[in-house]
CSV table of N, CA and C in Angstrom, one decimal:
chain,number,residue,atom,x,y,z
A,1221,MET,N,15.6,86.2,-5.0
A,1221,MET,CA,16.6,87.3,-5.1
A,1221,MET,C,17.0,87.6,-3.7
A,1222,LYS,N,16.1,87.7,-2.8
A,1222,LYS,CA,16.4,88.1,-1.4
A,1222,LYS,C,17.3,87.1,-0.8
A,1223,LYS,N,17.1,85.8,-1.1
A,1223,LYS,CA,17.9,84.7,-0.5
A,1223,LYS,C,19.4,84.8,-1.0
A,1224,ILE,N,19.5,85.2,-2.3
A,1224,ILE,CA,20.8,85.3,-2.9
A,1224,ILE,C,21.6,86.5,-2.2
A,1225,ALA,N,20.9,87.6,-1.9
A,1225,ALA,CA,21.5,88.7,-1.3
A,1225,ALA,C,22.0,88.3,0.1
A,1226,ILE,N,21.2,87.6,0.9
A,1226,ILE,CA,21.5,87.2,2.2
A,1226,ILE,C,22.7,86.2,2.2
A,1227,LEU,N,22.6,85.3,1.3
A,1227,LEU,CA,23.7,84.3,1.2
A,1227,LEU,C,25.0,85.0,0.8
A,1228,SER,N,24.9,85.9,-0.1
A,1228,SER,CA,26.1,86.7,-0.5
A,1228,SER,C,26.7,87.5,0.6
A,1229,ALA,N,25.9,88.1,1.4
A,1229,ALA,CA,26.3,88.9,2.5
A,1229,ALA,C,26.9,88.0,3.6
A,1230,GLY,N,26.4,86.8,3.8
A,1230,GLY,CA,26.9,85.8,4.8
A,1230,GLY,C,28.3,85.3,4.3
A,1231,LEU,N,28.4,85.0,3.1
A,1231,LEU,CA,29.7,84.6,2.5
A,1231,LEU,C,30.8,85.7,2.7
A,1232,PHE,N,30.4,86.9,2.4
A,1232,PHE,CA,31.3,88.0,2.5
A,1232,PHE,C,31.8,88.2,3.9
A,1233,LEU,N,30.9,88.1,4.9
A,1233,LEU,CA,31.2,88.3,6.3
A,1233,LEU,C,32.1,87.1,6.8
A,1234,ALA,N,31.8,85.9,6.3
A,1234,ALA,CA,32.6,84.7,6.7
A,1234,ALA,C,34.0,84.9,6.2
A,1235,ALA,N,34.1,85.3,4.9
A,1235,ALA,CA,35.5,85.5,4.3
A,1235,ALA,C,36.2,86.6,5.0
A,1236,SER,N,35.6,87.7,5.4
A,1236,SER,CA,36.2,88.8,6.1
A,1236,SER,C,36.7,88.3,7.4
A,1237,ALA,N,36.0,87.5,8.1
A,1237,ALA,CA,36.4,87.0,9.5
A,1237,ALA,C,37.6,86.1,9.3
A,1238,ALA,N,37.6,85.2,8.3
A,1238,ALA,CA,38.7,84.3,8.1
A,1238,ALA,C,39.9,85.1,7.7
A,1239,PHE,N,39.8,86.1,6.9
A,1239,PHE,CA,41.0,86.9,6.5
A,1239,PHE,C,41.5,87.7,7.7
A,1240,ALA,N,40.7,88.2,8.6
A,1240,ALA,CA,41.2,88.9,9.7
A,1240,ALA,C,41.9,88.0,10.7
A,1241,GLN,N,41.6,86.7,10.7
A,1241,GLN,CA,42.3,85.8,11.7
A,1241,GLN,C,43.5,85.2,11.1
A,1242,SER,N,43.8,85.4,9.8
A,1242,SER,CA,44.9,84.7,9.2
A,1242,SER,C,46.2,85.5,9.3
A,1243,GLY,N,46.2,86.6,10.0
A,1243,GLY,CA,47.4,87.4,10.2
A,1243,GLY,C,48.4,86.7,11.1
A,1244,THR,N,49.7,87.0,11.0
A,1244,THR,CA,50.7,86.5,11.8
A,1244,THR,C,50.7,87.1,13.2
A,1245,PRO,N,50.7,86.3,14.3
A,1245,PRO,CA,50.7,86.8,15.6
A,1245,PRO,C,51.9,87.7,15.9
A,1246,SER,N,51.8,88.6,16.8
A,1246,SER,CA,52.8,89.5,17.1
A,1246,SER,C,53.9,88.8,17.9
A,1247,THR,N,55.2,89.1,17.7
A,1247,THR,CA,56.3,88.4,18.4
A,1247,THR,C,57.1,89.5,19.1
A,1248,SER,N,56.5,90.6,19.4
A,1248,SER,CA,57.3,91.7,20.0
A,1248,SER,C,57.4,91.6,21.5
A,1249,GLN,N,57.1,90.5,22.1
A,1249,GLN,CA,57.1,90.3,23.5
A,1249,GLN,C,58.5,90.5,24.0
A,1250,THR,N,58.7,91.3,25.1
A,1250,THR,CA,60.0,91.6,25.6
A,1250,THR,C,60.5,90.6,26.6
A,1251,THR,N,59.7,89.8,27.2
A,1251,THR,CA,60.1,88.8,28.2
A,1251,THR,C,59.5,87.5,27.9
A,1252,PRO,N,60.1,86.7,27.0
A,1252,PRO,CA,59.5,85.4,26.6
A,1252,PRO,C,59.4,84.5,27.8
A,1253,ALA,N,58.5,83.5,27.6
A,1253,ALA,CA,58.2,82.6,28.7
A,1253,ALA,C,59.5,81.7,29.0
A,1254,VAL,N,60.1,81.3,28.0
A,1254,VAL,CA,61.4,80.5,28.1
A,1254,VAL,C,62.4,81.1,27.3
A,1255,ASN,N,63.5,81.5,27.9
A,1255,ASN,CA,64.6,82.2,27.2
A,1255,ASN,C,65.6,81.2,26.6
A,1256,THR,N,66.0,81.3,25.4
A,1256,THR,CA,67.0,80.4,24.8
A,1256,THR,C,68.4,80.9,25.0
A,1257,GLU,N,68.6,82.1,25.4
A,1257,GLU,CA,69.9,82.7,25.8
A,1257,GLU,C,69.9,83.2,27.2
A,1258,HIS,N,71.0,83.2,27.9
A,1258,HIS,CA,71.1,83.7,29.2
A,1258,HIS,C,70.8,85.2,29.3
A,1259,ASN,N,69.9,85.6,30.2
A,1259,ASN,CA,69.5,86.9,30.4
A,1259,ASN,C,70.5,87.5,31.4
A,1260,PRO,N,71.3,88.6,31.1
A,1260,PRO,CA,72.2,89.1,32.0
A,1260,PRO,C,71.5,89.8,33.2
A,1261,GLY,N,70.2,90.1,33.1
A,1261,GLY,CA,69.4,90.6,34.2
A,1261,GLY,C,68.8,89.6,35.1
A,1262,ALA,N,69.1,88.3,34.9
A,1262,ALA,CA,68.5,87.2,35.6
A,1262,ALA,C,69.0,87.2,37.1
A,1263,PRO,N,68.2,86.7,38.0
A,1263,PRO,CA,66.9,86.1,37.8
A,1263,PRO,C,65.8,87.2,37.6
A,1264,VAL,N,64.9,86.9,36.7
A,1264,VAL,CA,63.8,87.8,36.4
A,1264,VAL,C,62.6,87.3,37.2
A,1265,ALA,N,62.0,88.3,37.9
A,1265,ALA,CA,60.7,88.0,38.6
A,1265,ALA,C,59.6,87.8,37.7
A,1266,GLY,N,58.7,86.9,38.0
A,1266,GLY,CA,57.5,86.6,37.1
A,1266,GLY,C,56.9,85.3,37.5
A,1267,LYS,N,55.7,85.1,37.0
A,1267,LYS,CA,55.0,83.9,37.3
A,1267,LYS,C,55.7,82.7,36.8
A,1268,ASN,N,56.1,81.8,37.7
A,1268,ASN,CA,56.9,80.6,37.3
A,1268,ASN,C,56.1,79.4,37.2
A,1269,SER,N,56.2,78.7,36.1
A,1269,SER,CA,55.3,77.5,35.9
A,1269,SER,C,56.1,76.2,36.0
A,1270,PHE,N,57.4,76.3,36.4
A,1270,PHE,CA,58.2,75.1,36.6
A,1270,PHE,C,57.8,74.4,37.9
A,1271,THR,N,57.6,73.1,37.8
A,1271,THR,CA,57.4,72.3,39.1
A,1271,THR,C,58.7,72.2,39.8
A,1272,GLU,N,58.7,71.7,41.0
A,1272,GLU,CA,59.9,71.6,41.8
A,1272,GLU,C,60.8,70.6,41.1
A,1273,ALA,N,60.3,69.5,40.6
A,1273,ALA,CA,61.1,68.5,39.9
A,1273,ALA,C,61.7,69.1,38.6
A,1274,GLN,N,61.0,69.9,37.9
A,1274,GLN,CA,61.5,70.5,36.6
A,1274,GLN,C,62.6,71.5,37.0
A,1275,ALA,N,62.4,72.3,38.1
A,1275,ALA,CA,63.4,73.3,38.5
A,1275,ALA,C,64.7,72.6,38.9
A,1276,LYS,N,64.6,71.5,39.6
A,1276,LYS,CA,65.8,70.8,40.0
A,1276,LYS,C,66.5,70.3,38.8
A,1277,SER,N,65.7,69.7,37.9
A,1277,SER,CA,66.3,69.2,36.6
A,1277,SER,C,67.0,70.2,35.8
A,1278,ARG,N,66.4,71.4,35.7
A,1278,ARG,CA,67.0,72.5,34.9
A,1278,ARG,C,68.3,73.0,35.6
A,1279,ILE,N,68.3,73.0,36.9
A,1279,ILE,CA,69.5,73.5,37.6
A,1279,ILE,C,70.6,72.4,37.4
A,1280,GLU,N,70.3,71.2,37.5
A,1280,GLU,CA,71.3,70.1,37.2
A,1280,GLU,C,71.8,70.1,35.8
A,1281,GLU,N,70.9,70.4,34.8
A,1281,GLU,CA,71.3,70.4,33.4
A,1281,GLU,C,72.3,71.6,33.2
A,1282,ALA,N,72.2,72.6,34.0
A,1282,ALA,CA,73.2,73.7,33.9
A,1282,ALA,C,74.5,73.4,34.6
A,1283,GLY,N,74.7,72.2,35.0
A,1283,GLY,CA,76.0,71.7,35.6
A,1283,GLY,C,76.1,71.7,37.1
A,1284,TYR,N,75.0,72.0,37.8
A,1284,TYR,CA,75.1,72.0,39.3
A,1284,TYR,C,74.7,70.6,39.8
A,1285,LYS,N,75.4,70.3,41.0
A,1285,LYS,CA,75.1,69.0,41.6
A,1285,LYS,C,74.7,69.3,43.1
A,1286,ASP,N,74.2,68.3,43.7
A,1286,ASP,CA,73.8,68.4,45.2
A,1286,ASP,C,72.9,69.5,45.4
A,1287,VAL,N,71.8,69.6,44.5
A,1287,VAL,CA,70.8,70.7,44.7
A,1287,VAL,C,70.0,70.4,45.9
A,1288,ALA,N,69.9,71.3,46.8
A,1288,ALA,CA,69.2,71.1,48.1
A,1288,ALA,C,68.5,72.4,48.5
A,1289,GLY,N,67.4,72.2,49.3
A,1289,GLY,CA,66.7,73.3,49.9
A,1289,GLY,C,65.9,74.1,48.8
A,1290,LEU,N,65.5,73.5,47.7
A,1290,LEU,CA,64.8,74.2,46.6
A,1290,LEU,C,63.4,74.7,47.1
A,1291,LYS,N,63.3,76.0,46.9
A,1291,LYS,CA,62.1,76.7,47.3
A,1291,LYS,C,61.7,77.8,46.3
A,1292,LEU,N,60.4,78.0,46.1
A,1292,LEU,CA,59.9,79.0,45.2
A,1292,LEU,C,59.6,80.3,46.0
A,1293,ASP,N,60.3,81.4,45.7
A,1293,ASP,CA,60.1,82.6,46.5
A,1293,ASP,C,58.9,83.4,46.1
A,1294,ASP,N,58.7,84.5,46.7
A,1294,ASP,CA,57.5,85.3,46.4
A,1294,ASP,C,57.6,86.1,45.1
A,1295,GLN,N,58.8,86.1,44.5
A,1295,GLN,CA,59.0,86.8,43.2
A,1295,GLN,C,58.9,85.8,42.1
A,1296,GLY,N,58.6,84.5,42.4
A,1296,GLY,CA,58.5,83.5,41.3
A,1296,GLY,C,59.8,82.9,40.9
A,1297,VAL,N,60.8,83.0,41.7
A,1297,VAL,CA,62.1,82.5,41.4
A,1297,VAL,C,62.4,81.3,42.3
A,1298,TRP,N,62.8,80.2,41.7
A,1298,TRP,CA,63.2,79.0,42.5
A,1298,TRP,C,64.6,79.2,43.0
A,1299,ARG,N,64.9,79.0,44.3
A,1299,ARG,CA,66.2,79.2,44.9
A,1299,ARG,C,66.6,77.9,45.6
A,1300,ALA,N,67.9,77.6,45.6
A,1300,ALA,CA,68.5,76.5,46.2
A,1300,ALA,C,70.0,76.6,46.5
A,1301,THR,N,70.5,75.7,47.2
A,1301,THR,CA,72.0,75.6,47.3
A,1301,THR,C,72.4,74.5,46.4
A,1302,ALA,N,73.6,74.6,45.8
A,1302,ALA,CA,74.1,73.6,45.0
A,1302,ALA,C,75.6,73.8,44.8
A,1303,SER,N,76.3,72.9,44.1
A,1303,SER,CA,77.7,73.1,43.9
A,1303,SER,C,78.0,72.9,42.4
A,1304,LYS,N,79.0,73.6,41.9
A,1304,LYS,CA,79.4,73.5,40.5
A,1304,LYS,C,81.0,73.5,40.5
A,1305,ASP,N,81.6,72.6,39.9
A,1305,ASP,CA,83.0,72.5,39.9
A,1305,ASP,C,83.6,72.4,41.3
A,1306,GLY,N,82.9,71.7,42.2
A,1306,GLY,CA,83.3,71.6,43.5
A,1306,GLY,C,83.1,72.8,44.4
A,1307,LYS,N,82.5,73.8,43.9
A,1307,LYS,CA,82.3,75.1,44.7
A,1307,LYS,C,80.8,75.2,45.1
A,1308,PRO,N,80.5,75.3,46.4
A,1308,PRO,CA,79.1,75.4,46.7
A,1308,PRO,C,78.6,76.9,46.6
A,1309,GLY,N,77.3,77.1,46.4
A,1309,GLY,CA,76.8,78.4,46.2
A,1309,GLY,C,75.3,78.4,46.2
A,1310,ASP,N,74.7,79.6,46.2
A,1310,ASP,CA,73.2,79.7,46.1
A,1310,ASP,C,72.9,79.9,44.6
A,1311,VAL,N,72.0,79.1,44.1
A,1311,VAL,CA,71.5,79.2,42.7
A,1311,VAL,C,70.1,79.6,42.6
A,1312,SER,N,69.7,80.1,41.4
A,1312,SER,CA,68.3,80.5,41.2
A,1312,SER,C,67.9,80.1,39.8
A,1313,LEU,N,66.6,79.9,39.6
A,1313,LEU,CA,66.0,79.6,38.3
A,1313,LEU,C,64.8,80.4,38.2
A,1314,ASP,N,64.8,81.3,37.2
A,1314,ASP,CA,63.6,82.2,37.0
A,1314,ASP,C,62.6,81.6,36.0
A,1315,PHE,N,61.5,82.3,35.7
A,1315,PHE,CA,60.5,81.7,34.9
A,1315,PHE,C,60.9,81.6,33.4
A,1316,GLN,N,62.0,82.3,33.0
A,1316,GLN,CA,62.5,82.2,31.7
A,1316,GLN,C,63.4,81.0,31.5
A,1317,GLY,N,63.8,80.3,32.6
A,1317,GLY,CA,64.7,79.2,32.5
A,1317,GLY,C,66.1,79.6,32.8
A,1318,ASN,N,66.4,80.8,33.2
A,1318,ASN,CA,67.8,81.3,33.5
A,1318,ASN,C,68.2,80.7,34.8
A,1319,VAL,N,69.4,80.0,34.8
A,1319,VAL,CA,70.0,79.5,36.0
A,1319,VAL,C,71.1,80.4,36.4
A,1320,THR,N,71.1,81.0,37.6
A,1320,THR,CA,72.2,81.9,37.9
A,1320,THR,C,72.8,81.6,39.3
A,1321,LEU,N,74.0,81.9,39.5
A,1321,LEU,CA,74.7,81.8,40.8
A,1321,LEU,C,74.6,83.1,41.5
A,1322,ALA,N,74.2,83.1,42.8
A,1322,ALA,CA,74.1,84.4,43.5
A,1322,ALA,C,75.4,85.0,43.7
A,1323,LYS,N,75.4,86.3,43.6
A,1323,LYS,CA,76.7,87.0,43.7
A,1323,LYS,C,76.9,87.5,45.1
C-alpha cells in the first residue's frame, strides 16, 4: 500500500511539472533580436552578434555598394562608409538588423 501511495505521488508530481512546462513562452519582448521591419529609431544600441562578414553582407543586401571601413562601435552598432544609387554616405547596422544611412 505504501509503494502505491509513493508511486501515485511521484506520478502526480511528474504530471504537474510537465503541465507547468507546456505553456506558451511569452512574446512580449519589446526589442527583438532581429527585426523584420525597419525600426524608425534605428540604429538601436545593444549586444550585436553579427560577424563582420555578416554585417557587410546585410548592408550590401540593403542596396549599398563599396562598403568600407566597417567597425563595431562601443554601442554594438556596425558602422561603415558605402554608396547607394551613386551617393556615398555613412551607414550603420544595429543588432536588430536595421541598416540606416547617417543623417
